[in-house]
């Protein structure tokens, strides 16, 4: 196996971790399979693109602005739309988030058409060469920042009062209410964090992938697989899940051909559901069906 394939898999895995961690958090805390996650990623990429186009802001430096905007959007959506159905069961929230995803995709089509757009900083096309290995700077920085954001989330959850409240709500919502934790506010903050992380993933990808209104759709499935692999609500699990998925896709693509690469992620999903339903680290996923 070529070392270049392994390096590519690790870099891809870092991006997948950023894609999956917010999805995993929302699912683990709220029991919501958030299909709107793909639209948040897409909107984050567009914000990064316009900041680069209008103000020449590097896509990686645009992360704070992107995350702040997406947090606000996610917070408001949860308070005024998702919160109305969050107690009705997983199927209703699935339908609501699917509808919101369609709305944002079509809004993007209305505003920006289906034109392909890209962010091309000056260092695009350059890379670090170590022996026979070539590591593109953009992918390297994006993967490193993705892992850093994921670890910062873990620190936030474990070292702050709000983070502890989020973890307590994920473990036992009723017990959290009994000790005075405002569940509605925690849900809104959690959904906002999930949107911010998805937007950050979109900003990181804006310099790597072509930006279109549909760019987030394939990553909804990737986020689902990463969440199942790593376990719900765990930031470190998202890193492990992302790396496993990235390596599986690149190694599998090198063996059986790139045309089968997309199918590999779902083969990995089926295997993990059979062998270890709770993920590599984390708890078993559940759904309150009503």
Short mmCIF file of C-alpha atoms in Angstrom, two decimals:
data_model
loop_
_atom_site.label_atom_id
_atom_site.label_comp_id
_atom_site.label_asym_id
_atom_site.label_seq_id
_atom_site.Cartn_x
_atom_site.Cartn_y
_atom_site.Cartn_z
CA UNK A 1 0.00 0.00 0.00
CA UNK A 2 1.41 3.37 -1.03
CA UNK A 3 2.22 5.74 1.88
CA UNK A 4 0.59 8.52 -0.17
CA UNK A 5 -2.74 6.70 0.09
CA UNK A 6 -2.42 6.55 3.89
CA UNK A 7 -1.56 10.26 4.09
CA UNK A 8 -4.52 11.13 1.86
CA UNK A 9 -6.78 9.03 4.08
CA UNK A 10 -5.60 10.77 7.25
CA UNK A 11 -6.11 14.22 5.72
CA UNK A 12 -9.57 13.26 4.49
CA UNK A 13 -10.35 11.79 7.91
CA UNK A 14 -9.60 15.10 9.59
CA UNK A 15 -12.17 16.82 7.39
CA UNK A 16 -14.71 14.07 8.01
CA UNK A 17 -14.22 14.59 11.76
CA UNK A 18 -15.20 18.25 11.35
CA UNK A 19 -18.21 17.22 9.26
CA UNK A 20 -19.40 14.61 11.74
CA UNK A 21 -18.76 16.12 15.18
CA UNK A 22 -21.61 18.65 15.12
CA UNK A 23 -24.01 16.08 13.68
CA UNK A 24 -23.02 13.62 16.41
CA UNK A 25 -23.47 16.22 19.15
CA UNK A 26 -26.99 17.20 18.08
CA UNK A 27 -28.03 13.56 17.66
CA UNK A 28 -26.54 12.53 20.99
CA UNK A 29 -27.99 15.40 23.03
CA UNK A 30 -31.34 16.06 21.33
CA UNK A 31 -32.05 12.70 19.66
CA UNK A 32 -32.43 14.63 16.38
CA UNK A 33 -31.00 13.26 13.13
CA UNK A 34 -30.27 16.68 11.66
CA UNK A 35 -30.59 16.56 7.87
CA UNK A 36 -30.15 20.36 7.79
CA UNK A 37 -26.48 19.70 8.67
CA UNK A 38 -25.65 19.56 4.96
CA UNK A 39 -27.16 22.99 4.36
CA UNK A 40 -25.23 24.47 7.28
CA UNK A 41 -22.04 23.15 5.69
CA UNK A 42 -23.02 24.62 2.33
CA UNK A 43 -23.91 28.01 3.82
CA UNK A 44 -20.61 28.10 5.71
CA UNK A 45 -18.78 27.52 2.44
CA UNK A 46 -20.68 30.36 0.76
CA UNK A 47 -19.96 32.76 3.63
CA UNK A 48 -16.27 31.88 3.35
CA UNK A 49 -16.43 32.35 -0.43
CA UNK A 50 -18.01 35.81 -0.24
CA UNK A 51 -15.63 36.96 2.49
CA UNK A 52 -12.77 35.89 0.23
CA UNK A 53 -14.31 37.40 -2.90
CA UNK A 54 -15.35 40.76 -1.41
CA UNK A 55 -12.79 41.34 1.33
CA UNK A 56 -9.94 38.95 0.43
CA UNK A 57 -10.25 37.10 3.75
CA UNK A 58 -8.37 33.81 3.75
CA UNK A 59 -10.86 30.91 4.05
CA UNK A 60 -9.15 29.62 7.18
CA UNK A 61 -9.18 33.07 8.80
CA UNK A 62 -12.91 33.35 8.07
CA UNK A 63 -13.70 30.56 10.56
CA UNK A 64 -14.68 32.82 13.51
CA UNK A 65 -17.10 34.88 11.41
CA UNK A 66 -18.58 31.78 9.77
CA UNK A 67 -19.05 29.98 13.09
CA UNK A 68 -20.64 33.02 14.74
CA UNK A 69 -23.15 33.49 11.91
CA UNK A 70 -24.01 29.80 11.73
CA UNK A 71 -24.37 29.54 15.52
CA UNK A 72 -26.90 32.37 15.44
CA UNK A 73 -28.82 30.75 12.60
CA UNK A 74 -28.85 27.35 14.29
CA UNK A 75 -29.90 28.82 17.64
CA UNK A 76 -32.87 30.66 16.09
CA UNK A 77 -33.96 27.66 14.02
CA UNK A 78 -34.01 25.44 17.09
CA UNK A 79 -35.88 27.94 19.25
CA UNK A 80 -38.60 28.71 16.73
CA UNK A 81 -38.89 25.63 14.50
CA UNK A 82 -37.16 22.48 15.74
CA UNK A 83 -38.15 23.06 19.37
CA UNK A 84 -41.82 22.85 18.40
CA UNK A 85 -41.44 19.20 17.36
CA UNK A 86 -38.41 17.98 19.32
CA UNK A 87 -40.64 16.10 21.80
CA UNK A 88 -42.71 14.36 19.12
CA UNK A 89 -40.10 11.73 18.24
CA UNK A 90 -37.28 11.18 15.81
CA UNK A 91 -39.41 10.78 12.67
CA UNK A 92 -41.08 14.18 12.96
CA UNK A 93 -37.78 15.96 13.58
CA UNK A 94 -36.32 14.07 10.63
CA UNK A 95 -39.08 15.43 8.40
CA UNK A 96 -38.69 18.98 9.75
CA UNK A 97 -34.91 19.04 9.28
CA UNK A 98 -35.29 17.52 5.82
CA UNK A 99 -37.74 20.30 4.94
CA UNK A 100 -35.37 22.97 6.25
CA UNK A 101 -32.56 21.43 4.21
CA UNK A 102 -34.67 21.67 1.05
CA UNK A 103 -35.51 25.28 1.88
CA UNK A 104 -31.88 26.35 2.26
CA UNK A 105 -30.75 24.49 -0.85
CA UNK A 106 -33.44 26.17 -2.92
CA UNK A 107 -32.74 29.54 -1.30
CA UNK A 108 -29.09 29.17 -2.32
CA UNK A 109 -30.19 28.29 -5.85
CA UNK A 110 -32.37 31.40 -5.95
CA UNK A 111 -29.61 33.68 -4.66
CA UNK A 112 -26.52 32.24 -6.34
CA UNK A 113 -27.87 29.92 -9.07
CA UNK A 114 -26.17 26.59 -9.64
CA UNK A 115 -22.88 28.10 -10.77
CA UNK A 116 -19.68 26.43 -9.62
CA UNK A 117 -17.63 28.68 -7.37
CA UNK A 118 -14.25 28.18 -5.75
CA UNK A 119 -11.88 29.83 -3.31
CA UNK A 120 -8.32 30.00 -4.62
CA UNK A 121 -5.85 31.49 -2.13
CA UNK A 122 -2.31 32.23 -3.27
CA UNK A 123 -0.94 29.01 -1.79
CA UNK A 124 -3.45 26.82 -3.64
CA UNK A 125 -1.62 24.15 -5.61
CA UNK A 126 1.45 24.21 -3.37
CA UNK A 127 2.41 21.50 -0.93
CA UNK A 128 4.92 19.97 1.42
CA UNK A 129 7.13 17.31 -0.16
CA UNK A 130 8.73 14.70 2.09
CA UNK A 131 10.56 12.10 0.08
CA UNK A 132 7.99 10.77 -2.34
CA UNK A 133 5.05 12.10 -0.31
CA UNK A 134 3.19 15.22 -1.40
CA UNK A 135 1.00 16.92 1.21
CA UNK A 136 -1.02 19.88 -0.16
CA UNK A 137 -0.86 22.80 2.25
CA UNK A 138 -4.58 23.48 1.95
CA UNK A 139 -5.56 19.93 2.89
CA UNK A 140 -2.97 19.79 5.67
CA UNK A 141 -4.08 23.05 7.29
CA UNK A 142 -7.76 22.15 6.86
CA UNK A 143 -7.26 18.74 8.50
CA UNK A 144 -5.25 20.21 11.39
CA UNK A 145 -7.81 22.96 12.02
CA UNK A 146 -10.62 20.40 11.86
CA UNK A 147 -8.98 18.29 14.57
CA UNK A 148 -8.23 21.40 16.66
CA UNK A 149 -11.89 22.51 16.49
CA UNK A 150 -13.01 19.04 17.51
CA UNK A 151 -10.64 18.98 20.50
CA UNK A 152 -11.74 22.48 21.51
CA UNK A 153 -15.32 21.21 21.55
CA UNK A 154 -14.25 18.39 23.86
CA UNK A 155 -12.60 20.92 26.20
CA UNK A 156 -15.72 23.09 26.11
CA UNK A 157 -17.95 20.15 27.02
CA UNK A 158 -15.74 18.93 29.85
CA UNK A 159 -14.46 22.20 31.35
CA UNK A 160 -17.37 24.67 31.25
CA UNK A 161 -20.70 24.85 33.06
CA UNK A 162 -22.64 25.04 29.81
CA UNK A 163 -20.67 22.09 28.43
CA UNK A 164 -21.36 20.06 31.56
CA UNK A 165 -25.05 20.94 31.26
CA UNK A 166 -25.02 19.70 27.66
CA UNK A 167 -23.42 16.41 28.73
CA UNK A 168 -25.87 16.02 31.61
CA UNK A 169 -28.80 16.59 29.26
CA UNK A 170 -27.42 13.99 26.87
CA UNK A 171 -27.10 11.42 29.66
CA UNK A 172 -30.49 11.97 31.31
CA UNK A 173 -32.80 14.77 30.27
CA UNK A 174 -35.26 14.28 33.14
CA UNK A 175 -32.56 14.25 35.80
CA UNK A 176 -31.03 17.37 34.25
CA UNK A 177 -34.39 19.15 34.52
CA UNK A 178 -34.71 18.14 38.17
CA UNK A 179 -31.42 19.85 39.06
CA UNK A 180 -32.47 23.07 37.33
CA UNK A 181 -30.83 22.80 33.91
CA UNK A 182 -32.93 24.75 31.33
CA UNK A 183 -33.39 22.03 28.73
CA UNK A 184 -34.86 24.32 26.06
CA UNK A 185 -31.90 26.70 26.24
CA UNK A 186 -29.41 23.83 26.25
CA UNK A 187 -31.08 22.35 23.16
CA UNK A 188 -30.83 25.71 21.36
CA UNK A 189 -27.16 26.10 22.30
CA UNK A 190 -26.42 22.53 21.22
CA UNK A 191 -28.13 23.00 17.87
CA UNK A 192 -26.29 26.29 17.41
CA UNK A 193 -22.95 24.62 18.13
CA UNK A 194 -23.81 21.87 15.64
CA UNK A 195 -24.59 24.49 12.99
CA UNK A 196 -21.38 26.41 13.79
CA UNK A 197 -19.25 23.28 13.44
CA UNK A 198 -20.96 22.36 10.17
CA UNK A 199 -20.35 25.89 8.90
CA UNK A 200 -16.71 25.63 9.95
CA UNK A 201 -16.41 22.38 8.00
CA UNK A 202 -17.87 24.16 4.98
CA UNK A 203 -15.37 27.01 5.33
CA UNK A 204 -12.50 24.52 5.53
CA UNK A 205 -13.79 22.74 2.44
CA UNK A 206 -14.36 25.93 0.45
CA UNK A 207 -10.72 25.95 -0.64
CA UNK A 208 -10.77 22.23 -1.52
CA UNK A 209 -14.15 21.45 -3.08
CA UNK A 210 -16.28 23.24 -5.65
CA UNK A 211 -18.99 25.32 -3.96
CA UNK A 212 -22.57 24.75 -5.15
CA UNK A 213 -25.98 24.75 -3.43
CA UNK A 214 -25.84 20.94 -3.46
CA UNK A 215 -22.34 20.51 -2.04
CA UNK A 216 -23.59 19.61 1.43
CA UNK A 217 -25.81 16.71 0.36
CA UNK A 218 -23.13 13.97 0.15
CA UNK A 219 -21.72 14.99 3.52
CA UNK A 220 -24.99 14.29 5.36
CA UNK A 221 -24.33 10.60 4.81
CA UNK A 222 -20.67 11.01 5.78
CA UNK A 223 -21.68 12.74 9.02
CA UNK A 224 -24.10 9.92 9.80
CA UNK A 225 -21.38 7.31 9.31
CA UNK A 226 -18.86 9.26 11.41
CA UNK A 227 -21.40 9.60 14.23
CA UNK A 228 -22.14 5.88 14.18
CA UNK A 229 -18.46 4.98 14.03
CA UNK A 230 -17.32 7.26 16.83
CA UNK A 231 -20.37 7.07 19.08
CA UNK A 232 -22.90 9.78 19.80
CA UNK A 233 -21.95 13.02 21.49
CA UNK A 234 -18.19 12.39 21.70
CA UNK A 235 -15.73 14.77 20.06
CA UNK A 236 -12.82 12.34 20.30
CA UNK A 237 -15.06 9.66 18.84
CA UNK A 238 -15.71 11.93 15.86
CA UNK A 239 -11.97 12.19 15.23
CA UNK A 240 -11.58 8.41 15.35
CA UNK A 241 -14.67 7.89 13.23
CA UNK A 242 -13.51 10.44 10.67
CA UNK A 243 -10.04 8.91 10.41
CA UNK A 244 -11.43 5.38 10.08
CA UNK A 245 -13.84 6.50 7.35
CA UNK A 246 -11.19 8.53 5.52
CA UNK A 247 -8.72 5.64 5.55
CA UNK A 248 -11.40 3.13 4.53
CA UNK A 249 -12.43 5.25 1.55
CA UNK A 250 -8.93 6.00 0.28
CA UNK A 251 -7.55 2.49 0.82
CA UNK A 252 -10.71 0.90 -0.56
CA UNK A 253 -10.67 3.28 -3.53
CA UNK A 254 -7.05 2.38 -4.25
CA UNK A 255 -7.87 -1.34 -4.17
CA UNK A 256 -11.23 -1.59 -5.94
CA UNK A 257 -11.23 1.70 -7.84
CA UNK A 258 -12.45 5.24 -7.09
CA UNK A 259 -15.87 4.57 -8.61
CA UNK A 260 -16.69 2.38 -5.59
CA UNK A 261 -15.33 4.81 -3.00
CA UNK A 262 -18.73 6.21 -2.03
CA UNK A 263 -20.14 2.74 -1.41
CA UNK A 264 -17.30 1.90 0.98
CA UNK A 265 -18.52 4.34 3.63
CA UNK A 266 -21.85 2.56 3.87
CA UNK A 267 -20.20 -0.85 3.97
CA UNK A 268 -18.23 0.45 6.95
CA UNK A 269 -21.50 1.69 8.50
CA UNK A 270 -23.18 -1.72 8.19
CA UNK A 271 -20.15 -3.45 9.71
CA UNK A 272 -19.97 -1.12 12.71
CA UNK A 273 -23.72 -1.46 13.35
CA UNK A 274 -23.32 -5.24 13.44
CA UNK A 275 -20.07 -5.47 15.41
CA UNK A 276 -20.25 -2.48 17.78
CA UNK A 277 -23.53 -0.52 17.69
CA UNK A 278 -22.36 1.98 20.32
CA UNK A 279 -19.45 3.09 18.12
CA UNK A 280 -15.72 3.00 18.79
CA UNK A 281 -16.22 5.09 21.93
CA UNK A 282 -19.58 6.36 23.06
CA UNK A 283 -23.00 5.09 23.82
CA UNK A 284 -25.50 3.10 21.83
CA UNK A 285 -27.73 5.21 19.61
CA UNK A 286 -31.44 5.20 20.20
CA UNK A 287 -34.64 6.65 18.86
CA UNK A 288 -37.85 7.41 20.69
CA UNK A 289 -40.35 6.48 18.01
CA UNK A 290 -43.79 8.04 18.41
#
